[in-house]
Amino acid sequence: MTVKGALFDFSGTLFRIESAESWLRTVLERSGTEVPDEEVVRYARGLEEAGALPGGAPPLTVPPHLEEAWAVRDRGAELHRAAFTGMAREVPLPRPELYDALYDRHMEPAAWRPYPDAPEVLGELRRRGVRIAVVSNIGWDLRPVFRAHGLDPLVDAYVLSYEHGVQKPDPRLFRAACDALGVDPGDAVMVGDDRRADAGAAALGCRVHLVDHLPVDRRPDALRAVLGPLPDAATAP
């Protein structure tokens, strides 16, 4: 298989969001909200279990009144904010303005860390002449995260669900990414961490490579496996 295009998921694949506790502590400190340490830990655990941190753990359960919003959360910016702040509000916090502040915090580049091998793998793919797209189910513009961490020059296209009104595993999002790169799906690989969402690319004929959604310090080199079977697109017949 000649690989001419590589499609990468964002959260859990190239980048990882900060921990729920770090997320909450940052917002509490900024707002001047003083909370005993044991309460911070309890709130953070509740938010994590609720699935309130975008890019973090999935919810243990989705409340019935949020099921519809949760199902379509990545199709628009307002839908995304409503779904995640709705899940956060399932956890009583000391001040009502904290919910929107938490949502705003997760969009900051400082809230994200690239996996250790992400720069190396993207750089090597670029050297080989493979075109690169980021294909993400998301409700906000992640381009500033890539710019802040120096990875934007290695990305040829961003295909974000909220900008297209469809979310993975809908084949239309993967098709849009391949079209943006100018490659046939049969010449592309989709790299992601979600067996349902990211594996949807297989319906178009893309090869799929899955990695585990782990903390950054527990997954130093999983992306490097993508490089092994790929010939140089510039020299492949």
XYZ file of N, CA and C in Angstrom:
711
model
N 0.843 -1.200 0.000
C 0.000 0.000 0.000
C 0.877 1.248 0.000
N 0.681 2.118 -0.975
C 1.394 3.388 -1.008
C 0.607 4.411 -0.202
N 1.201 4.963 0.818
C 0.524 5.950 1.643
C 0.946 7.347 1.209
N -0.018 8.101 0.759
C 0.237 9.471 0.328
C -0.352 10.497 1.287
N -1.294 10.046 2.127
C -1.917 10.953 3.089
C -2.094 10.296 4.441
N -1.854 11.038 5.511
C -2.044 10.544 6.877
C -3.029 11.458 7.584
N -4.117 10.872 8.084
C -5.136 11.596 8.821
C -4.954 11.284 10.303
N -4.867 12.309 11.121
C -4.655 12.114 12.560
C -5.800 12.713 13.359
N -6.279 11.941 14.320
C -7.164 12.483 15.346
C -6.348 13.433 16.226
N -7.033 14.287 16.960
C -6.372 15.263 17.837
C -6.235 14.732 19.262
N -7.333 14.746 20.007
C -7.294 14.402 21.426
C -7.105 12.904 21.637
N -6.097 12.566 22.424
C -5.814 11.170 22.709
C -4.947 10.513 21.662
N -4.621 11.261 20.596
C -3.778 10.723 19.531
C -2.509 11.549 19.380
N -2.654 12.823 19.030
C -1.495 13.716 18.936
C -1.278 14.510 20.222
N -2.376 14.862 20.891
C -2.317 15.667 22.120
C -3.153 15.011 23.208
N -2.858 15.396 24.445
C -3.633 14.940 25.593
C -3.980 16.145 26.457
N -5.224 16.220 26.900
C -5.663 17.292 27.782
C -5.068 17.096 29.180
N -4.936 18.177 29.919
C -4.455 18.084 31.303
C -5.421 17.262 32.151
N -5.005 16.895 33.347
C -5.862 16.113 34.234
C -7.036 16.957 34.713
N -8.088 16.301 35.125
C -9.266 17.012 35.620
C -8.915 17.865 36.841
N -8.012 17.376 37.668
C -7.643 18.140 38.858
C -6.864 19.398 38.487
N -5.920 19.278 37.558
C -5.175 20.448 37.095
C -6.110 21.459 36.443
N -7.010 20.977 35.638
C -8.026 21.803 34.964
C -8.829 22.615 35.988
N -9.334 21.929 36.987
C -10.150 22.591 37.998
C -9.323 23.548 38.843
N -8.143 23.139 39.273
C -7.312 24.007 40.123
C -6.961 25.304 39.403
N -6.671 25.236 38.124
C -6.337 26.442 37.365
C -7.491 27.426 37.385
N -8.699 26.929 37.169
C -9.877 27.802 37.122
C -10.212 28.348 38.507
N -10.103 27.522 39.519
C -10.374 27.993 40.874
C -9.400 29.108 41.271
N -8.134 28.913 40.950
C -7.120 29.911 41.293
C -7.380 31.229 40.572
N -7.681 31.161 39.301
C -7.940 32.371 38.525
C -9.149 33.146 39.036
N -10.152 32.409 39.477
C -11.388 33.055 39.931
C -11.310 33.513 41.381
N -10.214 33.173 42.056
C -10.074 33.543 43.457
C -10.979 32.749 44.377
N -11.384 31.568 43.917
C -12.268 30.719 44.717
C -11.434 29.818 45.614
N -11.554 29.991 46.889
C -10.789 29.181 47.842
C -11.603 27.957 48.241
N -11.023 26.799 48.012
C -11.692 25.533 48.303
C -10.688 24.632 49.010
N -11.064 23.981 50.114
C -10.152 23.048 50.781
C -9.658 21.984 49.808
N -8.418 21.574 49.998
C -7.789 20.662 49.056
C -8.591 19.384 48.865
N -9.126 18.853 49.952
C -9.876 17.606 49.822
C -11.154 17.807 49.000
N -11.703 19.028 49.054
C -12.890 19.329 48.251
C -12.531 19.455 46.776
N -11.371 20.026 46.497
C -10.915 20.115 45.109
C -10.799 18.718 44.510
N -10.201 17.816 45.244
C -10.046 16.449 44.765
C -11.406 15.812 44.523
N -12.342 16.062 45.405
C -13.680 15.475 45.264
C -14.406 16.062 44.059
N -14.327 17.386 43.901
C -14.956 18.014 42.732
C -14.348 17.483 41.435
N -13.025 17.384 41.410
C -12.346 16.923 40.192
C -12.763 15.503 39.842
N -12.879 14.668 40.854
C -13.299 13.290 40.595
C -14.717 13.267 40.042
N -15.585 14.098 40.605
C -16.961 14.151 40.118
C -17.050 14.640 38.688
N -16.264 15.666 38.350
C -16.259 16.187 36.983
C -15.729 15.146 36.003
N -14.707 14.411 36.421
C -14.146 13.374 35.553
C -15.169 12.271 35.316
N -15.838 11.836 36.361
C -16.834 10.777 36.221
C -18.021 11.233 35.384
N -18.303 12.538 35.424
C -19.398 13.082 34.624
C -19.031 13.247 33.159
N -17.743 13.098 32.832
C -17.304 13.307 31.458
C -17.319 14.768 31.062
N -17.130 15.653 32.036
C -17.262 17.088 31.800
C -16.030 17.723 31.163
N -14.899 17.038 31.195
C -13.670 17.583 30.627
C -13.527 17.134 29.182
N -13.676 18.026 28.211
C -13.499 17.621 26.812
C -12.099 17.075 26.578
N -12.033 15.914 25.954
C -10.752 15.265 25.745
C -10.351 14.362 26.891
N -11.129 14.387 27.968
C -10.837 13.555 29.128
C -11.616 12.256 29.090
N -11.859 11.703 30.263
C -12.559 10.423 30.348
C -14.006 10.564 29.895
N -14.560 9.531 29.276
C -15.974 9.575 28.909
C -16.846 9.503 30.160
N -18.087 9.956 30.089
C -18.953 9.913 31.262
C -19.296 8.488 31.667
N -19.435 8.292 32.966
C -19.889 6.987 33.432
C -21.313 6.738 32.969
N -22.129 7.773 33.029
C -23.501 7.721 32.519
C -23.844 9.089 31.951
N -24.757 9.110 30.990
C -25.263 10.364 30.440
C -26.685 10.563 30.958
N -26.947 11.643 31.701
C -28.291 11.877 32.213
C -29.303 11.939 31.068
N -30.508 11.430 31.271
C -31.514 11.411 30.197
C -31.753 12.778 29.556
N -31.723 13.848 30.353
C -32.016 15.164 29.780
C -30.867 15.704 28.931
N -29.711 15.023 28.942
C -28.576 15.459 28.140
C -28.241 14.486 27.001
N -28.985 13.418 26.884
C -28.657 12.391 25.895
C -28.649 12.936 24.475
N -29.660 13.719 24.129
C -29.741 14.243 22.767
C -28.592 15.203 22.486
N -28.321 16.106 23.422
C -27.232 17.066 23.239
C -25.889 16.356 23.163
N -25.711 15.331 23.971
C -24.444 14.604 23.993
C -24.197 13.878 22.677
N -25.238 13.345 22.079
C -25.095 12.574 20.849
C -24.614 13.423 19.677
N -24.933 14.709 19.682
C -24.586 15.578 18.536
C -23.617 16.687 18.947
N -22.928 16.502 20.041
C -22.139 17.579 20.639
C -21.047 18.132 19.719
N -20.544 17.314 18.800
C -19.416 17.748 17.979
C -19.840 18.353 16.641
N -21.126 18.575 16.447
C -21.601 19.101 15.165
C -21.640 20.619 15.112
N -21.412 21.280 16.234
C -21.432 22.731 16.235
C -20.825 23.280 17.511
N -20.336 24.518 17.450
C -19.674 25.123 18.606
C -20.634 25.283 19.785
N -21.838 25.760 19.524
C -22.801 25.951 20.616
C -23.239 24.610 21.190
N -23.403 23.613 20.331
C -23.776 22.284 20.811
C -22.701 21.713 21.723
N -21.451 21.914 21.349
C -20.330 21.391 22.123
C -20.287 22.028 23.506
N -20.386 23.347 23.550
C -20.354 24.036 24.840
C -21.541 23.616 25.706
N -22.719 23.549 25.113
C -23.910 23.194 25.885
C -23.806 21.789 26.460
N -23.284 20.855 25.669
C -23.192 19.478 26.142
C -22.203 19.352 27.290
N -21.030 19.945 27.159
C -20.006 19.768 28.192
C -20.285 20.600 29.442
N -20.797 21.808 29.284
C -21.153 22.561 30.493
C -22.362 21.917 31.167
N -23.235 21.304 30.367
C -24.364 20.581 30.957
C -23.900 19.415 31.796
N -22.916 18.676 31.293
C -22.378 17.563 32.078
C -21.671 18.070 33.332
N -20.960 19.195 33.210
C -20.271 19.752 34.378
C -21.257 20.186 35.453
N -22.403 20.695 35.034
C -23.397 21.169 35.997
C -24.053 20.041 36.779
N -23.788 18.811 36.378
C -24.239 17.679 37.188
C -23.442 17.583 38.488
N -22.335 18.322 38.553
C -21.499 18.352 39.763
C -21.659 19.737 40.396
N -22.257 19.854 41.584
C -22.438 21.158 42.220
C -21.093 21.781 42.594
N -20.781 22.930 41.990
C -19.557 23.665 42.295
C -19.905 24.923 43.083
N -18.933 25.523 43.766
C -19.232 26.628 44.676
C -19.715 27.912 43.997
N -19.400 28.115 42.709
C -19.820 29.338 42.035
C -20.326 28.989 40.637
N -21.464 29.558 40.220
C -22.054 29.175 38.928
C -21.204 29.557 37.729
N -20.388 30.603 37.840
C -19.587 31.027 36.701
C -18.425 30.072 36.410
N -18.178 29.139 37.317
C -17.067 28.214 37.125
C -17.291 27.276 35.937
N -18.540 26.982 35.627
C -18.802 26.021 34.557
C -18.328 26.535 33.207
N -18.652 27.776 32.886
C -18.180 28.340 31.622
C -16.677 28.580 31.659
N -16.157 28.941 32.827
C -14.709 29.146 32.944
C -13.952 27.840 32.707
N -14.499 26.748 33.189
C -13.865 25.445 32.944
C -13.873 25.115 31.450
N -14.994 25.364 30.806
C -15.061 25.090 29.379
C -14.040 25.947 28.625
N -13.957 27.209 28.974
C -13.009 28.101 28.305
C -11.565 27.644 28.530
N -11.262 27.181 29.718
C -9.902 26.737 30.026
C -9.466 25.598 29.111
N -10.348 24.668 28.817
C -9.908 23.496 28.051
C -9.522 23.845 26.619
N -9.901 25.017 26.139
C -9.544 25.430 24.782
C -8.185 26.125 24.716
N -7.567 26.378 25.847
C -6.285 27.071 25.874
C -5.147 26.121 25.492
N -4.197 26.579 24.686
C -3.067 25.712 24.331
C -2.330 25.145 25.540
N -2.272 25.910 26.625
C -1.548 25.440 27.810
C -2.220 24.243 28.478
N -3.483 23.995 28.150
C -4.192 22.861 28.734
C -3.849 21.545 28.038
N -3.101 21.628 26.935
C -2.802 20.454 26.123
C -1.300 20.199 26.037
N -0.933 18.921 25.981
C 0.461 18.533 25.767
C 0.526 17.560 24.605
N 1.478 17.753 23.691
C 1.632 16.766 22.623
C 2.267 15.493 23.174
N 1.915 14.369 22.586
C 2.601 13.132 22.936
C 4.065 13.246 22.516
N 4.983 12.624 23.249
C 6.416 12.825 23.003
C 6.858 12.555 21.574
N 6.234 11.579 20.918
C 6.672 11.223 19.571
C 5.919 11.956 18.470
N 4.961 12.810 18.819
C 4.168 13.488 17.793
C 5.018 14.364 16.871
N 5.904 15.223 17.391
C 6.720 16.039 16.476
C 7.587 15.191 15.547
N 8.186 14.148 16.104
C 9.057 13.281 15.303
C 8.285 12.605 14.173
N 7.118 12.054 14.494
C 6.350 11.304 13.500
C 5.799 12.227 12.423
N 5.242 13.367 12.824
C 4.728 14.308 11.826
C 5.859 14.828 10.946
N 6.996 15.110 11.560
C 8.138 15.601 10.797
C 8.659 14.582 9.806
N 8.715 13.319 10.229
C 9.213 12.273 9.334
C 8.235 12.036 8.188
N 6.947 12.072 8.474
C 5.967 11.925 7.395
C 6.116 13.056 6.382
N 6.299 14.264 6.888
C 6.489 15.396 5.990
C 7.747 15.197 5.136
N 8.826 14.695 5.755
C 10.059 14.461 5.014
C 9.846 13.452 3.899
N 8.981 12.464 4.153
C 8.722 11.428 3.164
C 7.752 11.890 2.069
N 7.226 13.067 2.204
C 6.298 13.556 1.198
C 4.858 13.170 1.436
N 4.548 12.670 2.640
C 3.174 12.301 2.983
C 2.440 13.549 3.454
N 1.267 13.812 2.881
C 0.468 14.967 3.294
C -0.333 14.609 4.539
N -0.526 15.610 5.427
C -1.067 15.360 6.764
C -2.294 16.218 7.024
N -3.338 15.571 7.551
C -4.548 16.285 7.976
C -4.887 15.895 9.406
N -5.426 16.846 10.147
C -5.980 16.577 11.470
C -7.492 16.498 11.308
N -8.062 15.369 11.703
C -9.501 15.128 11.569
C -10.058 14.908 12.968
N -10.832 15.864 13.456
C -11.225 15.826 14.869
C -12.712 16.067 15.067
N -13.307 15.280 15.956
C -14.629 15.590 16.494
C -14.429 16.626 17.593
N -14.850 17.842 17.345
C -14.528 18.935 18.256
C -15.491 20.092 18.007
N -15.604 20.987 18.979
C -16.515 22.118 18.852
C -15.838 23.464 18.871
N -14.523 23.515 18.649
C -13.783 24.774 18.689
C -12.528 24.648 17.820
N -11.918 25.780 17.547
C -10.776 25.824 16.641
C -9.496 25.414 17.361
N -8.978 24.248 17.026
C -7.781 23.737 17.697
C -6.480 24.205 17.043
N -6.558 24.962 15.962
C -5.343 25.405 15.279
C -4.377 26.157 16.206
N -4.873 27.016 17.117
C -3.945 27.698 18.025
C -3.142 26.731 18.911
N -3.703 25.569 19.227
C -2.959 24.581 20.017
C -1.754 24.092 19.224
N -1.956 23.794 17.954
C -0.853 23.333 17.110
C 0.181 24.436 16.923
N -0.276 25.675 16.742
C 0.669 26.781 16.567
C 1.496 26.989 17.828
N 0.848 26.958 18.986
C 1.552 27.205 20.249
C 2.612 26.148 20.531
N 2.369 24.931 20.083
C 3.313 23.841 20.342
C 4.233 23.567 19.154
N 4.187 24.439 18.151
C 5.117 24.343 17.040
C 4.828 23.255 16.021
N 3.621 22.701 16.020
C 3.306 21.609 15.105
C 2.490 22.049 13.888
N 2.000 23.255 13.881
C 1.166 23.721 12.775
C 1.879 23.643 11.416
N 3.180 23.956 11.315
C 3.843 23.864 10.005
C 3.872 22.450 9.425
N 3.594 21.442 10.249
C 3.632 20.059 9.783
C 2.269 19.548 9.337
N 1.239 20.388 9.437
C -0.134 19.993 9.096
C -0.568 20.717 7.832
N -1.077 19.958 6.875
C -1.531 20.536 5.613
C -2.996 20.963 5.655
N -3.818 20.299 6.466
C -5.248 20.618 6.498
C -5.842 20.234 7.844
N -6.825 21.015 8.275
C -7.597 20.708 9.481
C -9.047 20.473 9.050
N -9.594 19.326 9.421
C -10.975 18.996 9.097
C -11.685 18.741 10.426
N -12.436 19.736 10.862
C -13.020 19.734 12.204
C -14.534 19.566 12.111
N -15.072 18.701 12.933
C -16.483 18.334 12.825
C -17.404 19.544 12.907
N -17.118 20.474 13.804
C -18.042 21.601 13.982
C -18.046 22.530 12.779
N -16.987 22.506 11.984
C -16.935 23.333 10.779
C -17.644 22.678 9.599
N -17.879 21.361 9.700
C -18.533 20.630 8.614
C -19.942 20.167 8.979
N -20.303 20.259 10.257
C -21.633 19.853 10.678
C -21.851 18.351 10.702
N -20.781 17.581 10.632
C -20.856 16.118 10.745
C -19.719 15.659 11.643
N -19.892 14.510 12.247
C -18.877 14.017 13.168
C -18.529 12.572 12.844
N -17.293 12.212 13.153
C -16.871 10.821 12.974
C -17.793 9.904 13.779
N -18.148 8.740 13.260
C -17.556 8.021 12.127
C -18.188 8.311 10.763
N -18.913 9.393 10.623
C -19.514 9.725 9.332
C -18.429 9.777 8.252
N -18.528 8.984 7.213
C -17.488 8.959 6.177
C -17.256 10.304 5.507
N -18.253 11.193 5.567
C -18.099 12.489 4.904
C -16.952 13.300 5.484
N -16.672 13.144 6.761
C -15.579 13.907 7.356
C -14.226 13.397 6.849
N -14.089 12.088 6.749
C -12.844 11.522 6.225
C -12.684 11.844 4.743
N -13.796 11.821 4.017
C -13.750 12.184 2.605
C -13.297 13.627 2.438
N -13.804 14.516 3.294
C -13.407 15.922 3.227
C -11.906 16.068 3.479
N -11.380 15.259 4.402
C -9.940 15.325 4.701
C -9.117 14.849 3.516
N -9.523 13.748 2.906
C -8.782 13.243 1.746
C -8.848 14.237 0.595
N -10.018 14.830 0.395
C -10.148 15.829 -0.669
C -9.248 17.032 -0.395
N -9.176 17.453 0.879
C -8.338 18.601 1.230
C -6.863 18.315 0.958
N -6.465 17.064 1.112
C -5.073 16.677 0.865
C -4.814 16.330 -0.596
N -5.897 16.115 -1.341
C -5.728 15.714 -2.730
C -5.252 14.286 -2.878
N -5.715 13.398 -1.973
C -5.317 11.993 -2.045
C -6.560 11.109 -2.091
N -6.409 9.961 -2.670
C -7.485 8.974 -2.685
C -7.536 8.293 -1.319
N -8.753 8.000 -0.793
C -8.825 7.319 0.510
C -8.042 6.017 0.556
N -7.941 5.338 -0.558
C -7.177 4.101 -0.589
C -5.688 4.297 -0.405
N -5.237 5.543 -0.521
C -3.826 5.870 -0.332
C -3.592 6.599 0.989
N -4.562 6.501 1.908
C -4.473 7.240 3.178
C -4.571 6.295 4.369
N -3.995 6.718 5.488
C -4.126 6.004 6.750
C -4.737 6.959 7.765
N -5.682 6.453 8.557
C -6.298 7.220 9.637
C -5.733 6.731 10.952
N -5.160 7.638 11.731
C -4.551 7.305 13.016
C -5.392 7.926 14.123
N -5.909 7.103 15.019
C -6.759 7.623 16.081
C -6.810 6.694 17.270
N -7.591 7.092 18.270
C -7.675 6.310 19.504
C -9.068 5.740 19.760
N -10.020 6.054 18.892
C -11.412 5.647 19.120
C -11.806 4.580 18.097
N -12.071 3.381 18.583
C -12.359 2.268 17.677
C -13.639 2.482 16.884
N -14.568 3.227 17.428
C -15.804 3.481 16.687
C -15.652 4.682 15.769
N -15.248 5.821 16.316
C -15.211 7.054 15.538
C -14.134 7.021 14.458
N -12.907 6.699 14.839
C -11.798 6.779 13.895
C -11.799 5.626 12.892
N -12.271 4.474 13.315
C -12.306 3.332 12.401
C -13.345 3.521 11.301
N -14.164 4.566 11.406
C -15.119 4.853 10.348
C -14.452 5.149 9.020
N -13.173 5.517 9.055
C -12.446 5.810 7.821
C -12.296 4.568 6.953
N -12.387 3.393 7.567
C -12.233 2.154 6.797
C -13.336 1.999 5.759
N -14.496 2.604 6.009
C -15.599 2.510 5.059
C -15.248 3.130 3.712
N -14.281 4.043 3.708
C -13.840 4.676 2.468
C -12.662 3.961 1.835
N -12.108 3.003 2.550
C -10.940 2.302 2.041
C -9.639 2.742 2.674
N -9.704 3.647 3.663
C -8.491 4.052 4.369
C -8.001 2.912 5.265
N -6.714 2.797 5.378
C -6.156 1.945 6.413
C -6.349 2.656 7.751
N -6.539 1.902 8.836
C -6.751 2.492 10.162
C -5.691 1.965 11.122
N -5.070 2.886 11.849
C -4.092 2.519 12.879
C -4.551 3.141 14.192
N -4.777 2.304 15.206
C -5.297 2.775 16.486
C -4.207 2.799 17.556
N -4.267 3.829 18.404
C -3.376 3.955 19.558
C -4.234 4.062 20.811
N -3.618 3.840 21.952
C -4.343 3.922 23.219
C -4.379 5.362 23.730
N -5.540 5.770 24.242
C -5.704 7.107 24.826
C -5.191 7.054 26.268
N -3.915 7.348 26.429
C -3.255 7.272 27.730
C -2.641 8.617 28.081
N -2.325 8.853 29.362
C -1.576 10.057 29.717
C -0.266 10.137 28.951
N 0.220 11.355 28.738
C 1.419 11.582 27.930
C 2.620 10.792 28.449
N 2.795 10.751 29.765
C 3.977 10.070 30.303
C 3.873 8.547 30.274
N 2.722 8.034 29.862
C 2.544 6.584 29.768
C 2.490 6.093 28.321
N 2.654 7.021 27.371
C 2.619 6.608 25.965
C 3.670 7.384 25.188
N 4.938 6.984 25.321
C 6.015 7.769 24.723
C 6.221 7.571 23.223
N 5.808 6.418 22.662
C 6.224 6.129 21.290
C 5.211 5.350 20.461
N 3.947 5.366 20.830
C 2.950 4.566 20.101
C 2.751 5.031 18.669
N 2.974 6.313 18.399
C 2.769 6.827 17.046
C 3.853 6.365 16.083
N 4.998 5.999 16.592
C 6.114 5.630 15.711
C 5.807 4.409 14.861
N 4.879 3.582 15.327
C 4.518 2.394 14.551
C 3.933 2.771 13.199
N 3.406 3.983 13.076
C 2.839 4.430 11.808
C 3.919 4.527 10.740
N 5.135 4.798 11.147
C 6.206 5.020 10.186
C 6.713 3.735 9.546
N 6.622 2.628 10.279
C 7.230 1.402 9.806
C 6.836 0.961 8.412
N 5.521 0.800 8.151
C 5.136 0.244 6.855
C 4.988 1.252 5.735
N 5.311 2.550 5.984
C 5.046 3.563 4.985
C 6.274 3.847 4.134
N 6.201 3.627 2.826
C 7.295 4.044 1.948
C 7.236 5.533 1.701
N 8.297 6.086 1.198
C 8.283 7.492 0.817
C 7.282 7.699 -0.295
N 6.312 8.592 -0.070
C 5.322 8.868 -1.103
C 6.001 9.477 -2.331
N 7.081 10.203 -2.103
C 7.750 10.882 -3.209
C 8.476 9.896 -4.124
N 8.834 8.730 -3.592
C 9.615 7.776 -4.377
C 8.862 6.498 -4.692
N 7.677 6.312 -4.055
C 6.910 5.090 -4.290
C 6.359 5.098 -5.714
N 6.254 3.935 -6.348
C 5.730 3.868 -7.715
C 4.245 4.205 -7.755
